GROMACS .gro file of C-alpha atoms in nm:
model
  514
    1MET     CA    1   0.000   0.000   0.000
    2GLY     CA    2   0.132   0.342  -0.095
    3LEU     CA    3   0.137   0.659   0.110
    4LEU     CA    4  -0.115   0.843  -0.108
    5THR     CA    5  -0.290   0.566  -0.298
    6LEU     CA    6  -0.329   0.191  -0.278
    7SER     CA    7  -0.015   0.136  -0.489
    8TRP     CA    8   0.350   0.239  -0.455
    9LEU     CA    9   0.365   0.242  -0.836
   10THR     CA   10   0.082   0.494  -0.853
   11ASP     CA   11   0.247   0.705  -0.582
   12GLY     CA   12   0.576   0.700  -0.773
   13THR     CA   13   0.408   0.794  -1.100
   14MET     CA   14   0.228   1.086  -0.935
   15LEU     CA   15   0.552   1.207  -0.776
   16LEU     CA   16   0.737   1.186  -1.108
   17LEU     CA   17   0.462   1.377  -1.288
   18THR     CA   18   0.464   1.643  -1.016
   19ILE     CA   19   0.841   1.688  -1.053
   20ILE     CA   20   0.813   1.710  -1.433
   21ILE     CA   21   0.530   1.965  -1.415
   22ALA     CA   22   0.715   2.172  -1.153
   23ALA     CA   23   1.033   2.163  -1.364
   24TYR     CA   24   0.837   2.266  -1.673
   25PHE     CA   25   0.686   2.569  -1.502
   26TYR     CA   26   1.024   2.663  -1.355
   27VAL     CA   27   1.216   2.654  -1.684
   28THR     CA   28   0.940   2.837  -1.873
   29ARG     CA   29   0.879   3.103  -1.606
   30ASN     CA   30   1.065   3.371  -1.808
   31PHE     CA   31   0.918   3.282  -2.147
   32GLN     CA   32   0.722   3.567  -2.307
   33TYR     CA   33   0.951   3.816  -2.129
   34TRP     CA   34   1.020   3.983  -2.464
   35LYS     CA   35   0.670   3.946  -2.599
   36LYS     CA   36   0.533   4.137  -2.300
   37ARG     CA   37   0.774   4.419  -2.385
   38GLY     CA   38   0.666   4.441  -2.746
   39VAL     CA   39   0.979   4.275  -2.882
   40PHE     CA   40   0.961   4.023  -3.165
   41GLU     CA   41   1.029   3.693  -2.990
   42ILE     CA   42   1.134   3.363  -3.147
   43PRO     CA   43   0.928   3.092  -2.973
   44PRO     CA   44   1.148   2.895  -2.732
   45VAL     CA   45   1.113   2.531  -2.630
   46PRO     CA   46   1.109   2.417  -2.265
   47PHE     CA   47   1.446   2.344  -2.101
   48PHE     CA   48   1.650   2.461  -2.404
   49GLY     CA   49   1.496   2.793  -2.504
   50ASN     CA   50   1.624   2.873  -2.854
   51PHE     CA   51   1.944   2.677  -2.797
   52ALA     CA   52   1.813   2.325  -2.866
   53LYS     CA   53   1.983   2.292  -3.207
   54TYR     CA   54   2.322   2.336  -3.041
   55CYS     CA   55   2.242   2.120  -2.737
   56THR     CA   56   2.159   1.832  -2.971
   57PHE     CA   57   2.466   1.913  -3.188
   58GLN     CA   58   2.259   1.966  -3.500
   59MET     CA   59   2.397   2.314  -3.560
   60SER     CA   60   2.711   2.507  -3.466
   61PRO     CA   61   2.662   2.821  -3.254
   62ALA     CA   62   2.769   3.032  -3.555
   63HIS     CA   63   2.494   2.888  -3.776
   64LEU     CA   64   2.238   2.884  -3.495
   65PHE     CA   65   2.279   3.254  -3.414
   66LYS     CA   66   2.273   3.333  -3.787
   67LYS     CA   67   1.943   3.146  -3.816
   68LEU     CA   68   1.797   3.345  -3.526
   69TYR     CA   69   1.926   3.666  -3.687
   70ASP     CA   70   1.759   3.572  -4.018
   71GLN     CA   71   1.428   3.498  -3.846
   72GLY     CA   72   1.420   3.854  -3.718
   73GLU     CA   73   1.440   4.012  -4.065
   74ASN     CA   74   1.306   4.369  -4.071
   75PHE     CA   75   1.331   4.399  -3.690
   76PRO     CA   76   1.607   4.599  -3.516
   77TYR     CA   77   1.650   4.324  -3.257
   78VAL     CA   78   1.511   3.986  -3.162
   79GLY     CA   79   1.417   3.838  -2.825
   80ILE     CA   80   1.558   3.490  -2.766
   81TYR     CA   81   1.621   3.253  -2.475
   82ILE     CA   82   1.924   3.045  -2.389
   83PHE     CA   83   1.783   2.779  -2.164
   84ASP     CA   84   1.546   2.982  -1.943
   85LYS     CA   85   1.719   3.321  -1.959
   86PRO     CA   86   1.608   3.606  -2.193
   87TYR     CA   87   1.875   3.752  -2.426
   88LEU     CA   88   1.847   4.040  -2.674
   89LEU     CA   89   1.994   3.970  -3.018
   90LEU     CA   90   2.080   4.297  -3.195
   91ARG     CA   91   2.041   4.332  -3.574
   92ASP     CA   92   2.045   4.706  -3.647
   93PRO     CA   93   2.397   4.838  -3.725
   94GLU     CA   94   2.334   5.178  -3.563
   95ILE     CA   95   2.207   5.026  -3.239
   96ILE     CA   96   2.507   4.793  -3.245
   97LYS     CA   97   2.736   5.093  -3.282
   98ARG     CA   98   2.579   5.267  -2.983
   99VAL     CA   99   2.611   4.959  -2.764
  100LEU     CA  100   2.974   4.889  -2.859
  101VAL     CA  101   3.100   5.244  -2.906
  102GLN     CA  102   2.891   5.546  -2.814
  103ASP     CA  103   2.727   5.408  -2.498
  104PHE     CA  104   3.005   5.165  -2.419
  105HIS     CA  105   3.017   5.283  -2.055
  106ILE     CA  106   2.679   5.111  -2.002
  107PHE     CA  107   2.778   4.794  -2.191
  108SER     CA  108   3.145   4.767  -2.092
  109ASP     CA  109   3.112   4.430  -1.919
  110LYS     CA  110   3.099   4.096  -2.097
  111LEU     CA  111   2.833   3.836  -2.036
  112SER     CA  112   3.082   3.549  -2.065
  113HIS     CA  113   3.262   3.434  -1.751
  114SER     CA  114   3.437   3.129  -1.617
  115SER     CA  115   3.340   2.953  -1.296
  116LYS     CA  116   3.363   3.179  -0.995
  117ASN     CA  117   3.625   2.934  -0.867
  118ASP     CA  118   3.848   3.016  -1.166
  119ASN     CA  119   4.063   3.310  -1.058
  120ILE     CA  120   4.285   3.290  -1.367
  121SER     CA  121   4.035   3.309  -1.654
  122ASN     CA  122   3.817   3.575  -1.493
  123LYS     CA  123   4.117   3.801  -1.433
  124CYS     CA  124   4.242   3.798  -1.793
  125LEU     CA  125   4.187   4.099  -2.016
  126PHE     CA  126   3.929   3.915  -2.227
  127TYR     CA  127   3.689   3.846  -1.939
  128ILE     CA  128   3.758   4.088  -1.656
  129ASP     CA  129   3.487   4.345  -1.574
  130ASN     CA  130   3.514   4.714  -1.510
  131PRO     CA  131   3.662   4.902  -1.333
  132TYR     CA  132   3.957   4.658  -1.360
  133TRP     CA  133   3.934   4.625  -1.740
  134LYS     CA  134   3.972   5.001  -1.782
  135TYR     CA  135   4.289   4.990  -1.571
  136ILE     CA  136   4.446   4.687  -1.743
  137ARG     CA  137   4.370   4.750  -2.112
  138PRO     CA  138   4.592   5.058  -2.166
  139LYS     CA  139   4.891   4.875  -2.016
  140PHE     CA  140   4.902   4.642  -2.318
  141SER     CA  141   4.813   4.878  -2.603
  142ASN     CA  142   5.175   4.948  -2.699
  143LEU     CA  143   5.238   4.576  -2.757
  144PHE     CA  144   5.061   4.608  -3.091
  145SER     CA  145   5.201   4.934  -3.225
  146GLY     CA  146   5.349   4.945  -3.574
  147ALA     CA  147   5.701   4.947  -3.429
  148LYS     CA  148   5.629   4.640  -3.214
  149LEU     CA  149   5.478   4.448  -3.506
  150LYS     CA  150   5.776   4.536  -3.725
  151SER     CA  151   5.997   4.399  -3.450
  152LEU     CA  152   5.781   4.085  -3.436
  153VAL     CA  153   5.847   4.003  -3.801
  154GLU     CA  154   6.220   4.058  -3.747
  155ASN     CA  155   6.220   3.840  -3.434
  156VAL     CA  156   6.044   3.542  -3.594
  157GLN     CA  157   6.272   3.507  -3.897
  158ASP     CA  158   6.396   3.177  -3.749
  159VAL     CA  159   6.040   3.046  -3.753
  160LEU     CA  160   5.996   3.152  -4.116
  161THR     CA  161   6.316   2.966  -4.201
  162ASP     CA  162   6.203   2.660  -4.004
  163PHE     CA  163   5.873   2.667  -4.190
  164ASN     CA  164   6.037   2.678  -4.532
  165ASN     CA  165   6.272   2.395  -4.430
  166HIS     CA  166   5.976   2.193  -4.302
  167MET     CA  167   5.794   2.238  -4.632
  168ASP     CA  168   6.105   2.129  -4.824
  169LEU     CA  169   6.130   1.812  -4.614
  170LEU     CA  170   5.775   1.718  -4.719
  171LYS     CA  171   5.908   1.675  -5.076
  172LEU     CA  172   5.618   1.841  -5.254
  173GLU     CA  173   5.769   1.842  -5.604
  174GLY     CA  174   5.594   1.691  -5.903
  175SER     CA  175   5.224   1.640  -5.853
  176GLY     CA  176   5.245   1.730  -5.485
  177LYS     CA  177   5.129   1.551  -5.173
  178LYS     CA  178   4.831   1.529  -4.938
  179VAL     CA  179   4.902   1.752  -4.636
  180ASP     CA  180   4.714   1.802  -4.308
  181ILE     CA  181   4.665   2.177  -4.329
  182ARG     CA  182   4.539   2.241  -3.975
  183ASP     CA  183   4.831   2.046  -3.831
  184LEU     CA  184   5.070   2.253  -4.040
  185THR     CA  185   4.921   2.589  -3.947
  186ASP     CA  186   4.894   2.494  -3.578
  187LYS     CA  187   5.268   2.429  -3.568
  188PHE     CA  188   5.350   2.752  -3.749
  189THR     CA  189   5.137   2.987  -3.539
  190LEU     CA  190   5.241   2.821  -3.213
  191ASP     CA  191   5.608   2.873  -3.300
  192VAL     CA  192   5.542   3.235  -3.399
  193ILE     CA  193   5.353   3.327  -3.080
  194GLY     CA  194   5.605   3.138  -2.866
  195LEU     CA  195   5.898   3.332  -3.004
  196ALA     CA  196   5.724   3.668  -3.051
  197ALA     CA  197   5.553   3.691  -2.712
  198PHE     CA  198   5.756   3.467  -2.482
  199GLY     CA  199   6.100   3.449  -2.641
  200LEU     CA  200   6.068   3.068  -2.656
  201LYS     CA  201   6.185   2.850  -2.944
  202LEU     CA  202   5.904   2.594  -2.923
  203ASN     CA  203   6.017   2.392  -3.226
  204SER     CA  204   5.669   2.261  -3.306
  205LEU     CA  205   5.764   2.242  -3.673
  206ARG     CA  206   6.058   2.017  -3.587
  207ASP     CA  207   5.905   1.818  -3.302
  208PRO     CA  208   5.542   1.701  -3.346
  209ASP     CA  209   5.534   1.597  -2.980
  210ALA     CA  210   5.641   1.935  -2.840
  211GLN     CA  211   5.481   1.989  -2.498
  212PHE     CA  212   5.344   2.333  -2.576
  213ARG     CA  213   5.155   2.188  -2.870
  214LYS     CA  214   5.005   1.916  -2.656
  215PHE     CA  215   4.873   2.164  -2.401
  216ALA     CA  216   4.755   2.408  -2.667
  217ARG     CA  217   4.537   2.126  -2.806
  218MET     CA  218   4.401   2.058  -2.458
  219MET     CA  219   4.318   2.427  -2.418
  220PHE     CA  220   4.065   2.428  -2.700
  221GLY     CA  221   3.995   2.055  -2.745
  222TYR     CA  222   3.737   2.104  -3.021
  223ASP     CA  223   3.685   1.728  -3.060
  224ASN     CA  224   3.644   1.673  -2.687
  225LEU     CA  225   3.272   1.686  -2.606
  226ARG     CA  226   3.310   1.796  -2.246
  227ARG     CA  227   3.558   2.068  -2.338
  228ALA     CA  228   3.330   2.194  -2.616
  229ILE     CA  229   3.035   2.219  -2.376
  230GLU     CA  230   3.259   2.385  -2.117
  231LEU     CA  231   3.368   2.663  -2.354
  232THR     CA  232   3.012   2.717  -2.476
  233CYS     CA  233   2.873   2.757  -2.124
  234VAL     CA  234   3.153   2.995  -2.032
  235SER     CA  235   3.073   3.201  -2.342
  236VAL     CA  236   2.693   3.226  -2.339
  237ALA     CA  237   2.563   3.055  -2.023
  238PRO     CA  238   2.798   3.160  -1.741
  239GLN     CA  239   2.537   3.069  -1.479
  240LEU     CA  240   2.611   2.705  -1.567
  241ALA     CA  241   2.987   2.762  -1.564
  242THR     CA  242   2.991   2.810  -1.188
  243LEU     CA  243   2.741   2.530  -1.129
  244PHE     CA  244   2.963   2.275  -1.308
  245ASP     CA  245   3.299   2.449  -1.246
  246PHE     CA  246   3.353   2.511  -1.619
  247ARG     CA  247   3.665   2.713  -1.702
  248PHE     CA  248   3.802   2.894  -2.007
  249PHE     CA  249   4.161   2.791  -1.930
  250GLU     CA  250   4.160   2.412  -1.900
  251LYS     CA  251   4.307   2.307  -1.562
  252HIS     CA  252   4.593   2.084  -1.677
  253SER     CA  253   4.714   2.315  -1.953
  254ALA     CA  254   4.689   2.616  -1.721
  255GLY     CA  255   4.899   2.429  -1.464
  256PHE     CA  256   5.168   2.347  -1.719
  257LEU     CA  257   5.175   2.701  -1.853
  258ARG     CA  258   5.189   2.847  -1.500
  259LYS     CA  259   5.505   2.647  -1.427
  260THR     CA  260   5.660   2.741  -1.762
  261PHE     CA  261   5.568   3.107  -1.722
  262GLU     CA  262   5.724   3.128  -1.375
  263GLU     CA  263   6.042   2.969  -1.507
  264ILE     CA  264   6.061   3.224  -1.788
  265LEU     CA  265   6.018   3.513  -1.546
  266ASP     CA  266   6.286   3.377  -1.314
  267GLU     CA  267   6.531   3.320  -1.599
  268ARG     CA  268   6.473   3.665  -1.748
  269LYS     CA  269   6.529   3.829  -1.410
  270ALA     CA  270   6.839   3.625  -1.325
  271LYS     CA  271   7.007   3.673  -1.663
  272LYS     CA  272   6.872   4.027  -1.719
  273ILE     CA  273   6.746   3.927  -2.064
  274LYS     CA  274   6.553   4.189  -2.264
  275ASN     CA  275   6.354   4.077  -2.569
  276ASN     CA  276   6.115   4.371  -2.600
  277ASP     CA  277   5.818   4.131  -2.586
  278LEU     CA  278   5.515   4.041  -2.372
  279ILE     CA  279   5.728   3.887  -2.098
  280ASP     CA  280   5.934   4.205  -2.065
  281LEU     CA  281   5.616   4.406  -2.030
  282LEU     CA  282   5.475   4.172  -1.765
  283ILE     CA  283   5.797   4.188  -1.565
  284GLN     CA  284   5.788   4.566  -1.585
  285LEU     CA  285   5.425   4.574  -1.470
  286ARG     CA  286   5.499   4.337  -1.182
  287ASP     CA  287   5.810   4.518  -1.060
  288ASN     CA  288   5.672   4.870  -1.093
  289ASP     CA  289   5.311   4.805  -0.996
  290GLU     CA  290   5.171   5.033  -0.729
  291ILE     CA  291   4.824   5.047  -0.579
  292SER     CA  292   4.641   5.357  -0.699
  293ASP     CA  293   4.287   5.485  -0.725
  294ASP     CA  294   4.280   5.374  -1.090
  295SER     CA  295   4.383   5.016  -1.007
  296HIS     CA  296   4.092   4.958  -0.764
  297GLY     CA  297   4.313   4.711  -0.579
  298PHE     CA  298   4.422   4.509  -0.884
  299LYS     CA  299   4.790   4.408  -0.872
  300PHE     CA  300   5.002   4.257  -1.148
  301GLU     CA  301   5.122   3.955  -0.953
  302GLY     CA  302   5.059   3.582  -0.922
  303ASP     CA  303   4.756   3.458  -1.115
  304ASN     CA  304   4.666   3.813  -1.220
  305LEU     CA  305   4.991   3.822  -1.417
  306LEU     CA  306   4.959   3.463  -1.542
  307ALA     CA  307   4.608   3.535  -1.672
  308GLN     CA  308   4.736   3.799  -1.913
  309ALA     CA  309   5.011   3.571  -2.044
  310LEU     CA  310   4.768   3.286  -2.100
  311ILE     CA  311   4.508   3.487  -2.292
  312PHE     CA  312   4.769   3.625  -2.532
  313PHE     CA  313   4.906   3.275  -2.584
  314ALA     CA  314   4.563   3.118  -2.642
  315ALA     CA  315   4.418   3.393  -2.861
  316GLY     CA  316   4.737   3.451  -3.056
  317SER     CA  317   4.793   3.094  -3.165
  318ASP     CA  318   4.455   2.932  -3.231
  319THR     CA  319   4.277   3.216  -3.412
  320SER     CA  320   4.558   3.275  -3.661
  321SER     CA  321   4.593   2.904  -3.732
  322SER     CA  322   4.223   2.883  -3.806
  323ALA     CA  323   4.232   3.189  -4.034
  324ILE     CA  324   4.524   3.052  -4.237
  325SER     CA  325   4.358   2.711  -4.273
  326PHE     CA  326   4.026   2.852  -4.391
  327THR     CA  327   4.207   3.085  -4.633
  328LEU     CA  328   4.404   2.799  -4.789
  329TYR     CA  329   4.084   2.598  -4.828
  330GLU     CA  330   3.913   2.884  -5.011
  331LEU     CA  331   4.219   2.948  -5.228
  332ALA     CA  332   4.223   2.579  -5.322
  333LYS     CA  333   3.859   2.613  -5.430
  334ASN     CA  334   3.921   2.939  -5.617
  335LEU     CA  335   4.238   2.899  -5.823
  336ASP     CA  336   4.192   3.231  -6.004
  337ILE     CA  337   4.205   3.413  -5.667
  338GLN     CA  338   4.506   3.203  -5.566
  339ILE     CA  339   4.699   3.290  -5.883
  340LYS     CA  340   4.623   3.660  -5.849
  341LEU     CA  341   4.738   3.654  -5.486
  342ARG     CA  342   5.056   3.462  -5.568
  343ASN     CA  343   5.147   3.712  -5.840
  344GLU     CA  344   5.106   4.000  -5.597
  345ILE     CA  345   5.311   3.831  -5.323
  346ASN     CA  346   5.595   3.717  -5.548
  347ALA     CA  347   5.624   4.054  -5.723
  348ALA     CA  348   5.662   4.218  -5.382
  349ILE     CA  349   5.914   3.955  -5.263
  350GLU     CA  350   6.122   4.010  -5.576
  351LYS     CA  351   6.134   4.386  -5.509
  352ASN     CA  352   6.222   4.321  -5.142
  353ASN     CA  353   6.542   4.123  -5.205
  354LYS     CA  354   6.341   3.800  -5.184
  355ASN     CA  355   6.255   3.854  -4.818
  356LEU     CA  356   5.932   3.885  -4.622
  357SER     CA  357   5.927   4.204  -4.416
  358TYR     CA  358   5.668   4.388  -4.212
  359LYS     CA  359   5.642   4.678  -4.458
  360MET     CA  360   5.611   4.445  -4.755
  361ILE     CA  361   5.340   4.229  -4.597
  362THR     CA  362   5.133   4.525  -4.478
  363ASN     CA  363   5.142   4.687  -4.824
  364LEU     CA  364   4.993   4.386  -5.005
  365GLN     CA  365   4.644   4.511  -5.079
  366TYR     CA  366   4.502   4.194  -5.232
  367LEU     CA  367   4.637   3.980  -4.947
  368ASP     CA  368   4.462   4.216  -4.707
  369MET     CA  369   4.137   4.169  -4.902
  370VAL     CA  370   4.177   3.791  -4.899
  371ILE     CA  371   4.230   3.771  -4.521
  372ALA     CA  372   3.940   4.012  -4.461
  373GLU     CA  373   3.709   3.793  -4.670
  374THR     CA  374   3.818   3.483  -4.478
  375LEU     CA  375   3.741   3.658  -4.151
  376ARG     CA  376   3.401   3.758  -4.285
  377MET     CA  377   3.305   3.402  -4.377
  378TYR     CA  378   3.477   3.225  -4.087
  379THR     CA  379   3.472   3.467  -3.796
  380THR     CA  380   3.619   3.295  -3.490
  381ILE     CA  381   3.366   3.427  -3.240
  382PRO     CA  382   3.004   3.374  -3.354
  383VAL     CA  383   2.863   3.650  -3.132
  384ILE     CA  384   2.991   3.954  -2.947
  385ASP     CA  385   2.850   3.946  -2.597
  386ARG     CA  386   2.779   4.227  -2.352
  387LYS     CA  387   2.549   4.290  -2.057
  388ALA     CA  388   2.382   4.609  -1.944
  389THR     CA  389   2.535   4.753  -1.625
  390LYS     CA  390   2.225   4.968  -1.571
  391ASP     CA  391   1.885   5.025  -1.732
  392TYR     CA  392   1.918   5.160  -2.087
  393LYS     CA  393   1.659   5.303  -2.326
  394ILE     CA  394   1.679   5.249  -2.702
  395GLU     CA  395   1.563   5.585  -2.832
  396GLU     CA  396   1.420   5.466  -3.168
  397THR     CA  397   1.181   5.216  -3.012
  398GLY     CA  398   1.155   5.314  -2.647
  399LEU     CA  399   1.257   4.965  -2.532
  400ILE     CA  400   1.410   4.961  -2.185
  401ILE     CA  401   1.696   4.712  -2.159
  402GLU     CA  402   1.701   4.617  -1.793
  403LYS     CA  403   2.023   4.605  -1.591
  404GLY     CA  404   2.195   4.268  -1.629
  405THR     CA  405   2.025   4.181  -1.958
  406PRO     CA  406   2.256   3.979  -2.186
  407ILE     CA  407   2.318   4.137  -2.528
  408LEU     CA  408   2.431   3.929  -2.826
  409ILE     CA  409   2.555   4.065  -3.159
  410PRO     CA  410   2.566   3.781  -3.416
  411THR     CA  411   2.870   3.832  -3.637
  412PHE     CA  412   2.771   3.551  -3.875
  413GLY     CA  413   2.427   3.701  -3.920
  414LEU     CA  414   2.570   4.037  -4.022
  415HIS     CA  415   2.851   3.889  -4.233
  416TYR     CA  416   2.610   3.676  -4.436
  417ASP     CA  417   2.334   3.932  -4.475
  418PRO     CA  418   2.274   3.996  -4.850
  419LYS     CA  419   2.178   4.355  -4.765
  420TYR     CA  420   2.544   4.419  -4.688
  421TYR     CA  421   2.730   4.158  -4.896
  422SER     CA  422   2.606   4.053  -5.239
  423ASN     CA  423   2.630   3.675  -5.278
  424PRO     CA  424   2.743   3.632  -4.914
  425ASN     CA  425   2.797   3.256  -4.951
  426VAL     CA  426   3.055   3.311  -5.226
  427TYR     CA  427   3.419   3.372  -5.131
  428ASP     CA  428   3.497   3.708  -5.293
  429PRO     CA  429   3.786   3.928  -5.176
  430GLU     CA  430   3.636   4.212  -5.382
  431ASN     CA  431   3.393   4.260  -5.093
  432PHE     CA  432   3.686   4.448  -4.938
  433SER     CA  433   3.795   4.663  -5.229
  434ASP     CA  434   3.821   5.031  -5.141
  435PHE     CA  435   3.497   5.105  -5.326
  436ASN     CA  436   3.293   4.830  -5.160
  437LYS     CA  437   3.424   4.909  -4.813
  438SER     CA  438   3.347   5.279  -4.850
  439SER     CA  439   2.990   5.209  -4.967
  440ARG     CA  440   2.907   4.970  -4.681
  441ASN     CA  441   2.811   5.047  -4.322
  442PRO     CA  442   3.133   4.977  -4.125
  443ASN     CA  443   2.935   4.834  -3.834
  444VAL     CA  444   2.843   4.517  -4.024
  445TYR     CA  445   3.199   4.378  -4.034
  446LEU     CA  446   3.292   4.266  -3.684
  447PRO     CA  447   3.552   3.986  -3.679
  448PHE     CA  448   3.734   4.172  -3.400
  449GLY     CA  449   3.445   4.377  -3.266
  450ILE     CA  450   3.447   4.756  -3.261
  451GLY     CA  451   3.479   5.018  -2.992
  452PRO     CA  452   3.695   5.032  -2.678
  453ARG     CA  453   3.664   4.660  -2.609
  454ASN     CA  454   3.755   4.536  -2.956
  455CYS     CA  455   4.022   4.267  -2.987
  456ILE     CA  456   4.344   4.428  -2.868
  457GLY     CA  457   4.560   4.184  -3.066
  458MET     CA  458   4.377   4.211  -3.398
  459ARG     CA  459   4.670   4.368  -3.585
  460GLN     CA  460   4.906   4.093  -3.472
  461GLY     CA  461   4.651   3.824  -3.554
  462VAL     CA  462   4.604   3.956  -3.907
  463LEU     CA  463   4.981   3.992  -3.952
  464GLN     CA  464   5.045   3.632  -3.844
  465SER     CA  465   4.774   3.510  -4.081
  466LYS     CA  466   4.922   3.707  -4.370
  467LEU     CA  467   5.270   3.569  -4.299
  468GLY     CA  468   5.145   3.211  -4.299
  469VAL     CA  469   4.946   3.250  -4.620
  470ALA     CA  470   5.228   3.436  -4.795
  471LEU     CA  471   5.486   3.171  -4.701
  472ILE     CA  472   5.278   2.894  -4.857
  473ILE     CA  473   5.119   3.063  -5.158
  474SER     CA  474   5.447   3.224  -5.272
  475ARG     CA  475   5.607   2.879  -5.325
  476PHE     CA  476   5.327   2.627  -5.347
  477GLU     CA  477   4.998   2.561  -5.520
  478VAL     CA  478   4.716   2.431  -5.301
  479THR     CA  479   4.434   2.232  -5.461
  480LEU     CA  480   4.136   2.031  -5.342
  481LEU     CA  481   4.148   1.656  -5.304
  482GLN     CA  482   3.860   1.457  -5.447
  483ASP     CA  483   3.677   1.426  -5.115
  484THR     CA  484   3.768   1.765  -4.966
  485SER     CA  485   3.493   1.961  -4.796
  486VAL     CA  486   3.471   2.178  -4.487
  487GLU     CA  487   3.196   2.180  -4.228
  488LEU     CA  488   3.186   2.379  -3.907
  489ASN     CA  489   3.219   2.172  -3.593
  490PRO     CA  490   2.868   2.167  -3.437
  491LYS     CA  491   3.017   2.099  -3.093
  492SER     CA  492   3.251   2.396  -3.083
  493TYR     CA  493   3.144   2.742  -2.968
  494PHE     CA  494   3.437   2.902  -3.150
  495THR     CA  495   3.428   2.864  -3.526
  496SER     CA  496   3.638   2.562  -3.617
  497MET     CA  497   3.646   2.284  -3.874
  498LYS     CA  498   3.485   1.951  -3.815
  499GLY     CA  499   3.768   1.700  -3.839
  500ARG     CA  500   4.093   1.767  -4.020
  501LEU     CA  501   4.153   1.952  -4.347
  502PHE     CA  502   4.366   1.781  -4.609
  503LEU     CA  503   4.472   1.959  -4.927
  504ASN     CA  504   4.712   1.874  -5.206
  505ILE     CA  505   5.021   2.097  -5.193
  506ARG     CA  506   5.255   2.113  -5.490
  507LYS     CA  507   5.580   2.304  -5.512
  508ILE     CA  508   5.583   2.538  -5.810
  509ASP     CA  509   5.856   2.697  -6.015
  510THR     CA  510   5.819   3.065  -5.925
  511ASN     CA  511   6.040   3.162  -6.218
  512LYS     CA  512   5.763   3.060  -6.456
  513SER     CA  513   5.457   3.277  -6.503
  514ASN     CA  514   5.126   3.137  -6.373
   0.00000   0.00000   0.00000
């Protein structure tokens, strides 16, 4: 005999139904939040909101947010839900500009955050909130000046030589050879960032089992389901990050890099080594740091210092590798673009005593257009996230954005909108000719964001991508293999390829015209 009825089975069934009904009402309690405020709302589903396609790995975040953007056509913004929480997805370029630039002081903080137990990730420049962000950001601005980037190219000449030697060892003469492109670009960008920022010769191109490469893979782990979910929750559902102790910097890789970073600092101090790089700047900040009103108690020491080193390492290596890989894939599909680019690069190399230099690379207009088009089609971050630090009124519509409301700006939605880019699914560097750029609203191209909190390392990232593409295209032809295709990884929050990318690479005689 049961407690409520004559059967324990009936009691259990009633209890289960009660729990399900209670859970349903709890997770749907915020639904119609936007509808009640007169905002066009995309109908959510219980438990998942509008995020079900990602949770079931049917659609990458980039494509999911683009779909939500498209569903809101003719509206300045769209109301959506991630799980049970209401988010505002912005579509109008002028409102986007006000949020990211003109009224930045109200939207200075990011939505994304690691677990509250993660003191490293949450203290890095990418995630830290105001007033600390405002204090930290200017300290690193000079790292990416023209003079510093010129020095970077000079300092990584050994890596460029290693890369050319590595390519020669692959024996790509004749009809060429099948090459794992992402593996190749991972090695290159890791060696560049290691030498440029940390003064370390990582030798990834020579040693496929280099420790830094192992831990860099663990950091992003796109094919690891748990890691993919972890990074997604940190990025768009931080309330779950603390619940499950999800972190942006993976624990084991952060531990390895902490030990390595401390050893570098100790060696630099003991030997009085000056490389004019990130490590020198961090040492200077640590040794000369003083508490002031502007610092609000933040000190460049311990994990606060490590956090800045880790974010520059993570962002500097993975994003450039991805950009180079996607560019080579598109050039393999579009041989006319590849030939035009090679002619531009090799003509410049010939005039520059057959060397790659900072001035030469930055003056290649078509290369700049090619990289810009890659970043349009394969933007690393699918949305720019912010949250309101106080109530804010959108003047055109009268909508009050309440304090704490998450704001999402879907880069893929804007970058693939035919109102701004004709034939957006076609790879066309001419989208970034001087004429086309000048006739387009600048607020619809956001691979690095805009405004005070744009990507601080964007110039270095673009430079590294240009170097990698120029090194390969100047000497080699890349073509598709019979079964080559690229899909976005539906597990990964950051835009990445599903699986590996293999292309045929063939060494060419640059003395012959194409």
